[in-house]
Each structure stands twice: as structure tokens, then as C-alpha cells.
Coordinates of C-alpha atoms and ligand atoms in Angstrom, one line a residue:
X234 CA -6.1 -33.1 -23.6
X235 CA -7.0 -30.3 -26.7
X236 CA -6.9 -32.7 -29.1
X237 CA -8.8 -34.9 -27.2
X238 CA -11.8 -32.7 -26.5
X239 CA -11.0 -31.4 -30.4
X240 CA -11.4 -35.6 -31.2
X241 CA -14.9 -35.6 -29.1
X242 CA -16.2 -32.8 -30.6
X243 CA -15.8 -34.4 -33.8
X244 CA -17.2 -37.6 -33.3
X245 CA -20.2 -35.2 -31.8
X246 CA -20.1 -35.2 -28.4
X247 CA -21.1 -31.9 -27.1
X248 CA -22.6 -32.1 -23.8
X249 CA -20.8 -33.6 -20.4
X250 CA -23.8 -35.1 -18.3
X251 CA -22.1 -36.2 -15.2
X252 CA -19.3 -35.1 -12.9
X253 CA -17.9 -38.5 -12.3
X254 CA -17.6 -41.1 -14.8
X255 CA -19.1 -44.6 -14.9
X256 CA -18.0 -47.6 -15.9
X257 CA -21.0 -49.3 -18.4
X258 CA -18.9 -52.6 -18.3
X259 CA -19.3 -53.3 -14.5
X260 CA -22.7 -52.4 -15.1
X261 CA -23.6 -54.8 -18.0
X262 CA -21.5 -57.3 -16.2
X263 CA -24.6 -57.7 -13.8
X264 CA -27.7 -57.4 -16.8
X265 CA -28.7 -60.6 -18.1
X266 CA -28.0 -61.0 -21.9
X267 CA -30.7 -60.9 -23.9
X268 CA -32.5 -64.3 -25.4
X269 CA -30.6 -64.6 -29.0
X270 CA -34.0 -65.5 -30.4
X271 CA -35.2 -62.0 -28.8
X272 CA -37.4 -60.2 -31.5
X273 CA -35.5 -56.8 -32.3
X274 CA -36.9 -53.8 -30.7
X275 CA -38.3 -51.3 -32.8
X276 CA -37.2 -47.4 -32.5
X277 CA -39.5 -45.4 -30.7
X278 CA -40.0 -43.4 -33.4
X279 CA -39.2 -43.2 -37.1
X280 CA -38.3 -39.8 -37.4
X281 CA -36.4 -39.3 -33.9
X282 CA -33.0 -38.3 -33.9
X283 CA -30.6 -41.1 -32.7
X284 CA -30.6 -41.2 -28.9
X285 CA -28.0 -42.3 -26.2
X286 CA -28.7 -42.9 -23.2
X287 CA -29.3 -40.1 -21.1
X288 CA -32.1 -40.6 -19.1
X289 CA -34.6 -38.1 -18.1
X290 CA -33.4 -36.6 -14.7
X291 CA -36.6 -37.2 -12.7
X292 CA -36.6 -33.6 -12.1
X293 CA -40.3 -33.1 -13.5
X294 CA -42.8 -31.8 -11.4
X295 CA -46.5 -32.2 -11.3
X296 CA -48.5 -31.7 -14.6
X297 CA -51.4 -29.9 -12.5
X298 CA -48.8 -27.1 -11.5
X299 CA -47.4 -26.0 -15.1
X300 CA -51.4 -26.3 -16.1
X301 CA -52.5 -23.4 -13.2
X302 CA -49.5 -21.7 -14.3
X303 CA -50.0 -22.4 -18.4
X304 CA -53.7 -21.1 -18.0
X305 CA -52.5 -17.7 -16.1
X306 CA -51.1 -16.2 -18.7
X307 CA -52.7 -14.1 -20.8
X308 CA -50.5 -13.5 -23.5
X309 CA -47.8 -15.3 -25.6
X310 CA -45.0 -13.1 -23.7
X311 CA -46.5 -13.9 -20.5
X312 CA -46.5 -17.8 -21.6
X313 CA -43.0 -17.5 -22.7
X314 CA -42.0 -15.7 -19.5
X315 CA -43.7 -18.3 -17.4
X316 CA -41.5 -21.0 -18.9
X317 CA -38.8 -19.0 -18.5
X318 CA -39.5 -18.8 -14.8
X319 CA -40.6 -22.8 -14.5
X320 CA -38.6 -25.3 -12.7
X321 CA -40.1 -28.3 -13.3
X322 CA -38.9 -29.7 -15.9
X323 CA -35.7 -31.5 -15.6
X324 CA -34.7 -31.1 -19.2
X325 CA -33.9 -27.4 -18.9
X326 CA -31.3 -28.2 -16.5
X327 CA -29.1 -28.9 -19.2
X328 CA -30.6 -26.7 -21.9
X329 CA -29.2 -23.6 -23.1
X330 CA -31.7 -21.8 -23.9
X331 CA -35.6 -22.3 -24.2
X332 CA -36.7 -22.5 -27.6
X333 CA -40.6 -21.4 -27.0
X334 CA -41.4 -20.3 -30.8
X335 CA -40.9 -19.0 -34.3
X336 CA -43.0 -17.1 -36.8
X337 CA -45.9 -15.3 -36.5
X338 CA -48.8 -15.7 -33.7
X339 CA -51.0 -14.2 -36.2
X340 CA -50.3 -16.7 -38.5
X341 CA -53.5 -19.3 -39.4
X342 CA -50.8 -22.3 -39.4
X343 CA -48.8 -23.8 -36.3
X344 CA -46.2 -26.2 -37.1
X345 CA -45.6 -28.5 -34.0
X346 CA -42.3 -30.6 -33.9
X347 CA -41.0 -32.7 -31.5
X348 CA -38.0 -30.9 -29.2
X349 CA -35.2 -28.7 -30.1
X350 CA -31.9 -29.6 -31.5
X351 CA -28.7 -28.7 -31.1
X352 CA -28.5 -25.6 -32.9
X353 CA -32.2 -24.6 -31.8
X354 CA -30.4 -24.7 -28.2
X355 CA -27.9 -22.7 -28.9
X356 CA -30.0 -20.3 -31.2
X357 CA -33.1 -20.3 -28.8
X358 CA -35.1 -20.7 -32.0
X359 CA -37.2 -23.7 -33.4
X360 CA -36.0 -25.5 -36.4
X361 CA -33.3 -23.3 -37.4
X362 CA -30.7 -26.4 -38.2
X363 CA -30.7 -29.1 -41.1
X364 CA -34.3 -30.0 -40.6
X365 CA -35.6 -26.2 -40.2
X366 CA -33.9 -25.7 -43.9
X367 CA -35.5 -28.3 -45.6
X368 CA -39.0 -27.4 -43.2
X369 CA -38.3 -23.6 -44.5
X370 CA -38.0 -25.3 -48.5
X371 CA -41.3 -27.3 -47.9
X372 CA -42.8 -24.4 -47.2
X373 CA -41.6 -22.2 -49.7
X374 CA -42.9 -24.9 -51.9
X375 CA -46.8 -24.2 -51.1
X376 CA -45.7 -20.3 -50.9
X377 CA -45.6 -20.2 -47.3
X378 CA -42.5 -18.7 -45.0
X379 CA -41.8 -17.6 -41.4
X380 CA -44.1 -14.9 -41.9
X381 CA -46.9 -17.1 -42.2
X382 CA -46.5 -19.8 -39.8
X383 CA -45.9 -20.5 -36.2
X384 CA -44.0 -23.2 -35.1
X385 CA -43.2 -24.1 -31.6
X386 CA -42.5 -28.1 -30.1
X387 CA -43.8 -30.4 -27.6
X388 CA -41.4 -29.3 -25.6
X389 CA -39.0 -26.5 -25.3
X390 CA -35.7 -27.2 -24.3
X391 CA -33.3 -29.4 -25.7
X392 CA -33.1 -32.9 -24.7
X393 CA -30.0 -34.1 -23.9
X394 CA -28.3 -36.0 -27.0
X395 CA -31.4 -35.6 -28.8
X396 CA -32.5 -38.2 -27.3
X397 CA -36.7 -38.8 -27.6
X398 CA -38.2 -36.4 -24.5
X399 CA -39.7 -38.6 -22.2
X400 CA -43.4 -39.2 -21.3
X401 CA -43.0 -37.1 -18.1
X402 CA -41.2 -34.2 -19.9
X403 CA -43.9 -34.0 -22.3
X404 CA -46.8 -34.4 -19.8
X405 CA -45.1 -31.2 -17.7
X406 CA -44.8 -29.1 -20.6
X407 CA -48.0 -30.0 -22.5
X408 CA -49.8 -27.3 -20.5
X409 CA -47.8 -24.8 -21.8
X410 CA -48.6 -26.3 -25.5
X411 CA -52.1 -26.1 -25.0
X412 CA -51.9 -22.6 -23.9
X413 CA -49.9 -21.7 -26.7
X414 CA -52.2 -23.5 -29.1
X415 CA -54.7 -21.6 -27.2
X416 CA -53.5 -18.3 -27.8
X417 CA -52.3 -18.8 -31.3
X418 CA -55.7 -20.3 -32.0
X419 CA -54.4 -20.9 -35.6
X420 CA -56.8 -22.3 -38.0
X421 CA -54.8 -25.6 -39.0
X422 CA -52.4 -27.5 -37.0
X423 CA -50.1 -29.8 -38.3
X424 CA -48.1 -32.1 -36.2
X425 CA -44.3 -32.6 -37.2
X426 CA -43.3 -36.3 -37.1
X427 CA -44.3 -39.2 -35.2
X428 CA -43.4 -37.9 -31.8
X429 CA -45.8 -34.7 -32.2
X430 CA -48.7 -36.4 -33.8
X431 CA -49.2 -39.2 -30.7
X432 CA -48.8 -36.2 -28.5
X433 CA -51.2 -34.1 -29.9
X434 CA -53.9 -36.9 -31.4
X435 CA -53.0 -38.8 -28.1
X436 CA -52.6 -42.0 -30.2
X437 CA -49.9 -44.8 -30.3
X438 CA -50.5 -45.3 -34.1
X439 CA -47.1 -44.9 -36.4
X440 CA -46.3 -41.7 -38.2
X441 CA -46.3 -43.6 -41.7
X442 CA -50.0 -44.5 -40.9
X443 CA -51.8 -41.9 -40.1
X444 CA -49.8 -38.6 -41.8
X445 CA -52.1 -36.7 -44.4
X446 CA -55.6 -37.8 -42.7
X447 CA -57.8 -34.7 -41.6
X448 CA -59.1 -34.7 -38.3
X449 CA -60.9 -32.1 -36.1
X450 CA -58.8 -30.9 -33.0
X451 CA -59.9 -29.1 -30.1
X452 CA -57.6 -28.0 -27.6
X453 CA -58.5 -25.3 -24.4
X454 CA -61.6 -25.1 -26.1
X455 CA -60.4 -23.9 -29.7
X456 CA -60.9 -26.6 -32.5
X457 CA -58.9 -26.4 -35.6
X458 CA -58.2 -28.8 -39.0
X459 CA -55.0 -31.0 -38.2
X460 CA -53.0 -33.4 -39.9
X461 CA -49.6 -34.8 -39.3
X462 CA -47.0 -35.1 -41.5
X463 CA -43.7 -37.0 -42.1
X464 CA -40.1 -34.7 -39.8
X465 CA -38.0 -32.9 -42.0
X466 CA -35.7 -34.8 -40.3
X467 CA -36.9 -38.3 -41.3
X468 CA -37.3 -36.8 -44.8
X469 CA -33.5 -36.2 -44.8
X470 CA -32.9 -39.2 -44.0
X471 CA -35.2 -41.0 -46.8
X472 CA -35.6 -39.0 -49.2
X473 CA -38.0 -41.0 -50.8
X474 CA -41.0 -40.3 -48.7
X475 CA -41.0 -36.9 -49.9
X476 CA -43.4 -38.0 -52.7
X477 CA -45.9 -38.5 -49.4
X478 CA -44.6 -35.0 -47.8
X479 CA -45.5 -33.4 -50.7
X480 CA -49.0 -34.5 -51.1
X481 CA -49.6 -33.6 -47.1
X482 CA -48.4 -30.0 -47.9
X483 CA -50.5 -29.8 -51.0
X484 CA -53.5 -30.8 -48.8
X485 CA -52.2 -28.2 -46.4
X486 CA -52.4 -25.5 -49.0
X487 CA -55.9 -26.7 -50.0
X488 CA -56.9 -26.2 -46.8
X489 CA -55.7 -22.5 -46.5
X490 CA -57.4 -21.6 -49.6
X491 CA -60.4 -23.0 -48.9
X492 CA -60.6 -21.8 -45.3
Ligands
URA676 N1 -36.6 -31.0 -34.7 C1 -37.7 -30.7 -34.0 O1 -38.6 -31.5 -33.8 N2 -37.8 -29.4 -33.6 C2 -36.9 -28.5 -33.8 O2 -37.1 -27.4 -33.3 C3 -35.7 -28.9 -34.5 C4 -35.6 -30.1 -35.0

């Protein structure tokens, strides 16, 4: 039984998500093959981490609740405390911790990525694994560090398998976002990866073509500069779009020394 869990942990499989087990076969048995001529479906997203299937729980409550509680709080603690505190969504169910933020709420950046990792779960703390060292290296590159930054995600607890959050995870914790954009009120914004920028720019346009444009955002009110930019995560996974990363944190500097 120890080396089996020792064999599951290896091949990465971290997380139990159901009491009982189920058998996929019988299921498939019933599920119409697919057309061989079907097209093949694209990923989601470019940049999203692989995803099994573990479906959102259906635990999410109404947006129009985490927005009357979002817009109560006065200060980032208070935000962070009302999360803590929130039950509806049905990813922190089986989250560890929350991850609400890193950096400094002083900071005239905010990074935005998509949802917490692993290690972020288990740390509490944005972009702390693979992708946070090569997102701490970018921004070493254009002199920038922790210090200087603020990074939170769409959402703030891990979802399961690191699977893609899904559209009514993100709608019930966007209030909270907003809020923290809100309070942060930083002077540029840039969207992490595919996932973040249709969130934020509330577009279905792909990562690839619309990272490095300039656009005004206003969110609660505030307006900032924003631009997306390619995930640490896709970047380490082609390494040769880093020549595009590069130029989109060069136009990030630009902008912090002109603003
Ligand atoms: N990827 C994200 O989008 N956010 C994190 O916090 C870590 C990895």
C-alpha cells in the first residue's frame, strides 16, 4: 500500500477527490465516440497548466453576494479576511490555503495570474513555484522585485489538479479582484497569461494576439495602463517566446519611467 501511494506521488498525484471510486469505463461505455473526421479541440488556454478532469463542484454562490461583501471592506486585511471567511466558492473546499497576495500594496505594479499552484497552496503565497522563479528573474531583468510589485490571481485557491478555474469560480471571486485592484489602485496592471487577460479585458481573443498592446483599464472606478503578457509558465514551456516576454517587460519598464 506504501509503495503504492509512494508510486502515485510520483507520477503526481497529490490530491484524492472522492470517497468512492468510479469506474470511467462503464461510463465511456455509454458516450458516443467521437466522428473520426472530428476537428481536434483546441486547449482552453495556451499557457494553462494540464488539466484532468475534476470538475468544478457547483458549490459557487451568487456573484452579487461576494460583490456586497468585496465592496465592504475597507482595507486589504479586511479583503483578505473576508475571503477567509467566504463560502461560496467551491474550490476552497479542497484548497489548503488561500493564496490572496504577494508584494507590496504600495507598489505602482499588480501582476495578475491565473490561480494558484501546488506549491502556492501549500505556501499560501502567489507564484512561489517554477513559474514564480522564472516571474521573480523577469522581473529582476527590468530591476523590479517583490518589493515593488503586487501580485495576486483571478482566483485564490487552488484548483484542483490545476485544472483551468471555471467560469463560475472566476465570476464569484472576481469581486474580490476588483476590490483588490481597487485598493491597490496600482498604476499599471499587467495580466499574466491567457486566462487573466480574457478575465480582466473581458475578451475571448488568444494570449499570443493581444499580449504587449496598451490599453486603458478602469476597474471600481480606478483606471490604470494594462497589458498582458505571455505565463511564466507557458514561457517554460517554450522557451522561445521569451524574445516576445522580453519586449512586453521592456514596455513595462517604459511605462514606469515615464509615469
Ligand atoms: N500560476 C499562476 O497563475 N498563479 C500562481 O500563483 C502560480 C502559478
Amino acid at each position: 500500500m506504501l509503495a503504492m501511494l509512494q508510486w502515485y506521488e510520483a507520477a503526481g498525484v497529490d490530491l484524492a477527490v472522492g470517497e468512492a471510486p468510479v469506474d470511467r469505463f462503464a461510463q465511456s461505455a455509454v458516450v458516443p465516440a467521437a466522428p473520426r473526421s472530428a476537428a481536434p479541440v483546441p486547449p482552453a488556454s495556451r499557457d494553462a497548466p494540464p488539466q484532468p478532469a475534476i470538475a468544478a463542484s457547483g458549490a459557487d454562490a451568487d456573484p452579487e453576494t461576494a460583490r456586497e461583501l468585496a465592496a465592504g471592506a475597507q482595507t486589504l486585511d479586511a479583503l483578505r479576511e473576508a475571503l477567509e471567511n467566504f463560502d461560496g466558492c467551491g474550490l476552497k473546499l479542497r484548497a489548503t490555503n488561500l493564496v490572496f497576495a504577494d508584494g507590496n500594496p504600495q507598489a505602482r505594479v499588480m501582476l495578475v495570474g491565473e490561480a494558484p499552484g501546488r506549491d502556492e497552496d501549500l505556501q499560501g503565497k502567489p507564484f512561489v513555484g517554477r513559474s514564480g522563479q522564472l516571474l521573480d528573474r523577469m522581473l529582476k531583468a527590468i530591476g523590479l522585485d517583490r518589493t515593488g510589485v503586487y501580485i495576486a490571481n483571478t482566483v485564490p485557491w487552488r484548483p484542483p489538479g490545476n485544472r483551468t478555474p471555471a467560469p463560475s469560480e472566476v465570476a464569484v471571486c472576481l469581486p474580490f479582484l476588483y476590490r483588490q485592484i481597487e485598493l491597490v489602485a496600482p498604476k499599471v496592471l499587467v495580466a499574466l497569461g491567457g486566462a487573466s487577460a480574457s478575465t480582466l479585458f473581458e475578451t475571448n481573443a488568444g494570449i499570443t494576439r493581444i499580449r504587449g498592446q496598451w490599453r486603458d483599464l478602469t476597474v471600481n472606478g480606478h483606471t490604470m495602463r494594462a497589458l498582458a503578457t505571455l505565463h511564466p509558465a507557458y514561457l517554460l514551456r517554450q522557451p522561445a517566446a521569451k524574445r516576445l516576454a522580453w519586449q512586453d517587460l521592456l514596455a513595462i519598464r517604459k511605462a514606469l519611467d515615464e509615469a
